[in-house]
mmCIF file of C-alpha atoms in Angstrom:
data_model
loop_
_atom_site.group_PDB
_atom_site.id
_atom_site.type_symbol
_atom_site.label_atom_id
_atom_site.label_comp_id
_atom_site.label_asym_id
_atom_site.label_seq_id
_atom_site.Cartn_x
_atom_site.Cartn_y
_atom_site.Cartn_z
ATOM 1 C CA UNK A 1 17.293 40.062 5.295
ATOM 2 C CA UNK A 2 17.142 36.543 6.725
ATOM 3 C CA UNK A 3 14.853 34.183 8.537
ATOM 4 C CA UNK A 4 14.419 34.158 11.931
ATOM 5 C CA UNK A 5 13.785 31.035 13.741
ATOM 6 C CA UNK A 6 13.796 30.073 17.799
ATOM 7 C CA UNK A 7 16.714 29.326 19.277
ATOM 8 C CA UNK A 8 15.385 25.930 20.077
ATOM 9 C CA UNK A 9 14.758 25.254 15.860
ATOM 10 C CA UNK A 10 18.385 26.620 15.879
ATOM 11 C CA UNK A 11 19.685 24.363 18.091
ATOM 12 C CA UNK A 12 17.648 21.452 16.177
ATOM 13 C CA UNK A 13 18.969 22.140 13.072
ATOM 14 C CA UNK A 14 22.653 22.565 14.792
ATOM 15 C CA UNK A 15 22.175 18.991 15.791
ATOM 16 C CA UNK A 16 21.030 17.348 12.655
ATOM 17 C CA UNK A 17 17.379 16.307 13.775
ATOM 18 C CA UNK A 18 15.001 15.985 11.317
ATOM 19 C CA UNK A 19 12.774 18.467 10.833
ATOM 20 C CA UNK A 20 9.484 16.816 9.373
ATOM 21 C CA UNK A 21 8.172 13.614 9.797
ATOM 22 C CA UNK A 22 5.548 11.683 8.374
ATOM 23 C CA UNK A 23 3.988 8.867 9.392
ATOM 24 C CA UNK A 24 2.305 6.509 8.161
ATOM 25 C CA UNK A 25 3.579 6.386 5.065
ATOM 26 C CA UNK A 26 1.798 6.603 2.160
ATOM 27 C CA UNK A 27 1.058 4.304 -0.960
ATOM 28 C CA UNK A 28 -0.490 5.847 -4.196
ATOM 29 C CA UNK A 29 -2.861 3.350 -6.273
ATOM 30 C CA UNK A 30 -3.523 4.012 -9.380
ATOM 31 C CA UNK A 31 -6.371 3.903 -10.841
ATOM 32 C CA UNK A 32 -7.064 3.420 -14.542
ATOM 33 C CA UNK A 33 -9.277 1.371 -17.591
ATOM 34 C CA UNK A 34 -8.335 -1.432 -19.335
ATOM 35 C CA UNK A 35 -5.193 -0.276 -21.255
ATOM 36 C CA UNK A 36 -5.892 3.021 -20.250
ATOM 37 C CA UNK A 37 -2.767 2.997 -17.746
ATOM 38 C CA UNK A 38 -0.518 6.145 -18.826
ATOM 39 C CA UNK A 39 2.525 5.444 -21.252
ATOM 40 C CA UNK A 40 6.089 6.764 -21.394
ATOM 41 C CA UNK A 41 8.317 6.026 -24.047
ATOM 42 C CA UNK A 42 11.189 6.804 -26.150
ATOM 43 C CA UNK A 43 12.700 6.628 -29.565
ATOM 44 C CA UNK A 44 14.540 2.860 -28.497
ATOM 45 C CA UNK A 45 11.259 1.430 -26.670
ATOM 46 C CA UNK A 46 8.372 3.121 -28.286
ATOM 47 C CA UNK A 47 8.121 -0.854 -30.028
ATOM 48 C CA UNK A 48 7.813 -2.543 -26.831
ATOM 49 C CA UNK A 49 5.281 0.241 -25.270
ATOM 50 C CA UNK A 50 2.988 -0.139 -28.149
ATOM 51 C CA UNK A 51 3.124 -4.373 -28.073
ATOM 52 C CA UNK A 52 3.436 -4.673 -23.880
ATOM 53 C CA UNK A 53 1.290 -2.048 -21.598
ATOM 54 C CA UNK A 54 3.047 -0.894 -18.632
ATOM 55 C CA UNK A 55 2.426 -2.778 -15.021
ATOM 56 C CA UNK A 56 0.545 -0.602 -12.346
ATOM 57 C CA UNK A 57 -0.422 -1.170 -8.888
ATOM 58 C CA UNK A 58 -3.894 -2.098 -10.124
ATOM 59 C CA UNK A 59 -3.022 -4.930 -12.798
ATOM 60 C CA UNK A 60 0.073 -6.203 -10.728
ATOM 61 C CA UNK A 61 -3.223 -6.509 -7.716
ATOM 62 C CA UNK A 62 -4.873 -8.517 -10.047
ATOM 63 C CA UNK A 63 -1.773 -10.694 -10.563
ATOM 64 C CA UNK A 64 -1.083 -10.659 -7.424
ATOM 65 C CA UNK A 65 -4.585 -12.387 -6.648
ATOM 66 C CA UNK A 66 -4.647 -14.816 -9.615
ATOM 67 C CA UNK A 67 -1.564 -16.243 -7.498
ATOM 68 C CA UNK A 68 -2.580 -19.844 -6.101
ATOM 69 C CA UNK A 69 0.515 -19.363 -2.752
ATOM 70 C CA UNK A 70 -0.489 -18.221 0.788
ATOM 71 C CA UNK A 71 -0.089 -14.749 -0.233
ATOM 72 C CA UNK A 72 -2.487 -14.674 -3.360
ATOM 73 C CA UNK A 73 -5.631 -16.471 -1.516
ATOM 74 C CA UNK A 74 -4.652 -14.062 1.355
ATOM 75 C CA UNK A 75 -4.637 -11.004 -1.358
ATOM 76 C CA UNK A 76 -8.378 -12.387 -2.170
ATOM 77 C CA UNK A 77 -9.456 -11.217 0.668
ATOM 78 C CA UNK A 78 -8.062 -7.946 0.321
ATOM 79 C CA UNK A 79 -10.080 -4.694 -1.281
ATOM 80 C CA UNK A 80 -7.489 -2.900 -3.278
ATOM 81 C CA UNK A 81 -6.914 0.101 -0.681
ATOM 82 C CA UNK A 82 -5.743 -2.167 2.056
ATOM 83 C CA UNK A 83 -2.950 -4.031 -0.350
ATOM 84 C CA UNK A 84 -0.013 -1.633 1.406
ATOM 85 C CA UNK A 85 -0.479 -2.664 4.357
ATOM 86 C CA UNK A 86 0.449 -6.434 3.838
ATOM 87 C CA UNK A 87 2.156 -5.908 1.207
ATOM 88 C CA UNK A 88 5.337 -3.383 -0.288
ATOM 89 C CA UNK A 89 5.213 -1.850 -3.959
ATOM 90 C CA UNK A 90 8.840 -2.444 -5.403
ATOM 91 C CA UNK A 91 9.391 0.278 -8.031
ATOM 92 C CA UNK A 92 11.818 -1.805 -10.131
ATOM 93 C CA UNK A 93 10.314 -5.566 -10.581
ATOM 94 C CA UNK A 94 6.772 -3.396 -10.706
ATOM 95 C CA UNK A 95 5.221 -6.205 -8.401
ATOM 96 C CA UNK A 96 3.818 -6.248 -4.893
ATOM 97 C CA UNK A 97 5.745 -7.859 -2.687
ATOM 98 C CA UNK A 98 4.881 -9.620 1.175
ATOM 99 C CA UNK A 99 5.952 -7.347 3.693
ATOM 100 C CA UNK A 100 9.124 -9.253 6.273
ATOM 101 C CA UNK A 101 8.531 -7.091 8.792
ATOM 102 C CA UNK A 102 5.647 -5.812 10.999
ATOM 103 C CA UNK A 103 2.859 -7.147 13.088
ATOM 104 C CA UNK A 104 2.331 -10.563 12.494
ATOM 105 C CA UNK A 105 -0.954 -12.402 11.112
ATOM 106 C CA UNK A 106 -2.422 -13.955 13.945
ATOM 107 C CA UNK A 107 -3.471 -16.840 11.429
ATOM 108 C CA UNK A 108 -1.241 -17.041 8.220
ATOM 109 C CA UNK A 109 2.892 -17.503 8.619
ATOM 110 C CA UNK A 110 4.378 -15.193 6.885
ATOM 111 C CA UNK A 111 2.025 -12.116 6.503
ATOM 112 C CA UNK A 112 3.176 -8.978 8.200
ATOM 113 C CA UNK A 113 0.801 -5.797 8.638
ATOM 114 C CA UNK A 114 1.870 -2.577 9.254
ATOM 115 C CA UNK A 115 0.205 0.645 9.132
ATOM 116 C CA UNK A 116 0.557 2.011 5.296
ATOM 117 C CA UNK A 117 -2.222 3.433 4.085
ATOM 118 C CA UNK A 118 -3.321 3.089 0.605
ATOM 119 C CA UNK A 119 -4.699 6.329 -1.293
ATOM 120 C CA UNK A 120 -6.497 5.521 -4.593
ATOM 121 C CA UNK A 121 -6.452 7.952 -6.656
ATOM 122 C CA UNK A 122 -9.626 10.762 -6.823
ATOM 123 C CA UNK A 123 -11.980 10.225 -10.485
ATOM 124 C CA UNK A 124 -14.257 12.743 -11.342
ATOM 125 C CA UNK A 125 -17.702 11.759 -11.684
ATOM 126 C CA UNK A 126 -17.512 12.907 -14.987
ATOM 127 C CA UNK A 127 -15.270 10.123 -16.123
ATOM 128 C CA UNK A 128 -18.075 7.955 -15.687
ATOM 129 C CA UNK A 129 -16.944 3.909 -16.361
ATOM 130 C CA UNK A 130 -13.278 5.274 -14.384
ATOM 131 C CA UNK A 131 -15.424 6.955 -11.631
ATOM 132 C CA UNK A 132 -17.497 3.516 -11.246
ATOM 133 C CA UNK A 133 -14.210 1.293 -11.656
ATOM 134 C CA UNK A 134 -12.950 3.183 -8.495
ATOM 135 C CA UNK A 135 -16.257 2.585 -6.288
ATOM 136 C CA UNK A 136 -16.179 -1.132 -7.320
ATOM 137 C CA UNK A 137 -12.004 -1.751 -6.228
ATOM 138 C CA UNK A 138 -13.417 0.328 -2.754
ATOM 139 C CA UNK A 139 -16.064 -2.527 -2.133
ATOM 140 C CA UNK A 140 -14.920 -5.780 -3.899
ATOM 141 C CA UNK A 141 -12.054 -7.666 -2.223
ATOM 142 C CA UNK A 142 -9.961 -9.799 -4.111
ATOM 143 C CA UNK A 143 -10.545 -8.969 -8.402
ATOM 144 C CA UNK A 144 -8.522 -10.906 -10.408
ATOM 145 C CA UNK A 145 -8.641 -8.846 -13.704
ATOM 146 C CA UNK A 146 -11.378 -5.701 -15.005
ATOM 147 C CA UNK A 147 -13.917 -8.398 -16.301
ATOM 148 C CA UNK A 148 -14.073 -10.063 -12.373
ATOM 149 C CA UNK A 149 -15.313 -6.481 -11.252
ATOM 150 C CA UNK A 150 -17.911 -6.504 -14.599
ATOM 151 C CA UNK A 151 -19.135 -9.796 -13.387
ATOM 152 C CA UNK A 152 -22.008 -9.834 -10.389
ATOM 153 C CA UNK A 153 -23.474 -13.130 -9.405
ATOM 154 C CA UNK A 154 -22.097 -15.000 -12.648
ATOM 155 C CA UNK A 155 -23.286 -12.420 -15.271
ATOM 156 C CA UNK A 156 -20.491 -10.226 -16.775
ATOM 157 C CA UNK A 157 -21.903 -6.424 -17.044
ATOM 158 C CA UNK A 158 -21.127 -4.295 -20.126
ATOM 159 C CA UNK A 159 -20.228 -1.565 -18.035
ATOM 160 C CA UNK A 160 -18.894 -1.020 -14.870
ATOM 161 C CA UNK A 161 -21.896 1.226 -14.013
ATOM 162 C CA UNK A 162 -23.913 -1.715 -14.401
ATOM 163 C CA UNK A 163 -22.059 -3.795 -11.688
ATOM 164 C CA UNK A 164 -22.301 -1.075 -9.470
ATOM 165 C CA UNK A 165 -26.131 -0.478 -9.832
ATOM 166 C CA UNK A 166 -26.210 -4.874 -9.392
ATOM 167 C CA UNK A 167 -24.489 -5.112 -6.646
ATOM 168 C CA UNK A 168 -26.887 -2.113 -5.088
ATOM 169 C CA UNK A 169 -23.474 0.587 -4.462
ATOM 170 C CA UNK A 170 -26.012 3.178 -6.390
ATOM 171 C CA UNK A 171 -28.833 5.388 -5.233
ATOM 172 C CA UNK A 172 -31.349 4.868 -7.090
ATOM 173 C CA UNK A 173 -32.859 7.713 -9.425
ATOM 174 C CA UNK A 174 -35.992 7.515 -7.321
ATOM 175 C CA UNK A 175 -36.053 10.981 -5.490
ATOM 176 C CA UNK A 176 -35.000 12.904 -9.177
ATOM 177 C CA UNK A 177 -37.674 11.019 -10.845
ATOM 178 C CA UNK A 178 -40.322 12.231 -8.120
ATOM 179 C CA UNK A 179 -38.638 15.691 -8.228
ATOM 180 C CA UNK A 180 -39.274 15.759 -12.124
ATOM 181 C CA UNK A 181 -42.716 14.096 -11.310
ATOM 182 C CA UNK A 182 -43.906 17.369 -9.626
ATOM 183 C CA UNK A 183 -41.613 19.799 -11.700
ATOM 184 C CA UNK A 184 -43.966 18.740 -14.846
ATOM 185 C CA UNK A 185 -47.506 19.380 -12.624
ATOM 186 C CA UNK A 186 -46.245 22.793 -11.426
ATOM 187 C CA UNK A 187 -43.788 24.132 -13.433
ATOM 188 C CA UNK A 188 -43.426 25.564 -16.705
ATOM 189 C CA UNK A 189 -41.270 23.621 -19.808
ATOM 190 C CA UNK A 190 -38.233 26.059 -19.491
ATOM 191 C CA UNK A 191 -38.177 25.554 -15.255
ATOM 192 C CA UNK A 192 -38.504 22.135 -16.092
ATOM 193 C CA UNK A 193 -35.397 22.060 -18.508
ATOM 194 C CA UNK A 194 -33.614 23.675 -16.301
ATOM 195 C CA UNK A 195 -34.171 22.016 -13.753
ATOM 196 C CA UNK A 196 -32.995 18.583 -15.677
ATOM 197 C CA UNK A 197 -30.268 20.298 -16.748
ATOM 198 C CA UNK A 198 -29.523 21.335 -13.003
ATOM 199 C CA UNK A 199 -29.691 17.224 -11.238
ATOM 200 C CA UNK A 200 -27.243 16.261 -14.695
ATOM 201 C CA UNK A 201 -24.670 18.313 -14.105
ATOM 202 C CA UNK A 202 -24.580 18.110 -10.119
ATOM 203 C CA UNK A 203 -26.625 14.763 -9.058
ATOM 204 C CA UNK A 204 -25.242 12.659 -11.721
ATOM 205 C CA UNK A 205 -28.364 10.424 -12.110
ATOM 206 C CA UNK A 206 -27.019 6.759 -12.781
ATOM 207 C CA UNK A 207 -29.984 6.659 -15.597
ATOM 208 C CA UNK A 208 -29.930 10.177 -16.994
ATOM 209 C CA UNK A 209 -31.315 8.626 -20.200
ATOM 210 C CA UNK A 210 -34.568 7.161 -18.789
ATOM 211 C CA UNK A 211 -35.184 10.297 -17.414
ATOM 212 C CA UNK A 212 -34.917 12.061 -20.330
ATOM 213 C CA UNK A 213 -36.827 10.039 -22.169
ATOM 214 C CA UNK A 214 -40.153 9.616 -19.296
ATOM 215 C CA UNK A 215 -40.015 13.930 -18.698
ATOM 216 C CA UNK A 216 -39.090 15.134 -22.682
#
């Protein structure tokens, strides 16, 4: 038994016009820790993989913005999800490349926007340091490698946690240590437990360890 469709799909498809459409396009950024980018290899270049990590979208940005041309002070001003629109992804040099055509930059000669959009990725809170590496590419325009997002203000954070919480892109644990607070004055020591157990696993306190440590 077949499909039906309308006579007007019919006579669509009898004419050749496409079907679907989609527009804008879309531009996939990855999103990954230092040297954590994902690796492919083979018997022949399984040498070369394990001396020379693999260009992404997210160290070919940073490249892009260590560049001291037009287009790598311009990239500076970029935050990493608006890179497609100024810019194409060219699948075989791995490098970012100016867009030629478009709407042109009322200011600069030479840039073109158009109207990609650039997804990043989604991280899991759970991968903590990845999870924080994505809310600092979000907010920070123009990184030139992982250690410029690390740095806030001329001091270069452990973690990337740390820059977040510095540059104030955190809640502060405030309202769970309050919560806690009156947990301990009402409640018994197994509500209480549970009820840490409870803001861990769906808050995710950026200081679960001080916590821990003031209610134990």
């Amino acid at each position: 038994m077949g499909t039906y469709i309308s006579s007007n799909e019919a006579i669509w498809h009898i004419l050749s016009f496409p079907i679907h459409e989609r527009d804008p396009a879309v531009q996939h950024l990855a999103i990954h820790l230092e040297n954590g980018q994902r690796v492919y290899f083979t018997e022949e270049n399984v040498l070369q993989r394990a001396f020379e990590a693999p260009k992404t979208t997210l160290t070919e940005f940073f490249t892009l913005c260590q560049k001291p041309d037009v287009f790598g002070q311009f990239a500076k001003t970029l935050v990493y999800g608006d890179v497609p629109r100024y810019f194409t992804w060219n699948k075989s040099s791995k490098k970012w490349e100016p867009r030629k055509q478009g709407k042109p930059h009322p200011f600069i000669t030479g840039i073109f926007k158009a109207k990609t959009l650039g997804r990043l990725y989604t991280v899991h809170p759970k991968q903590r340091e990845c999870f924080y590496l994505r809310l600092l590419l979000v907010n920070v325009p123009g990184p030139t490698s992982f250690e410029f997002l690390r740095t806030v203000n001329g001091r270069v954070f452990n973690t990337y946690q740390d820059a977040c919480r510095e540059l104030q892109l955190l809640e502060d644990d405030n309202h769970w240590d309050l919560t806690l607070a009156d947990a301990a004055l009402t409640s018994t020591p197994n509500n209480i437990r549970q009820l840490f157990a409870i803001i861990l696993t769906t808050c995710y306190p950026s200081q679960a360890q001080t916590l821990w440590e003031k209610y134990k």
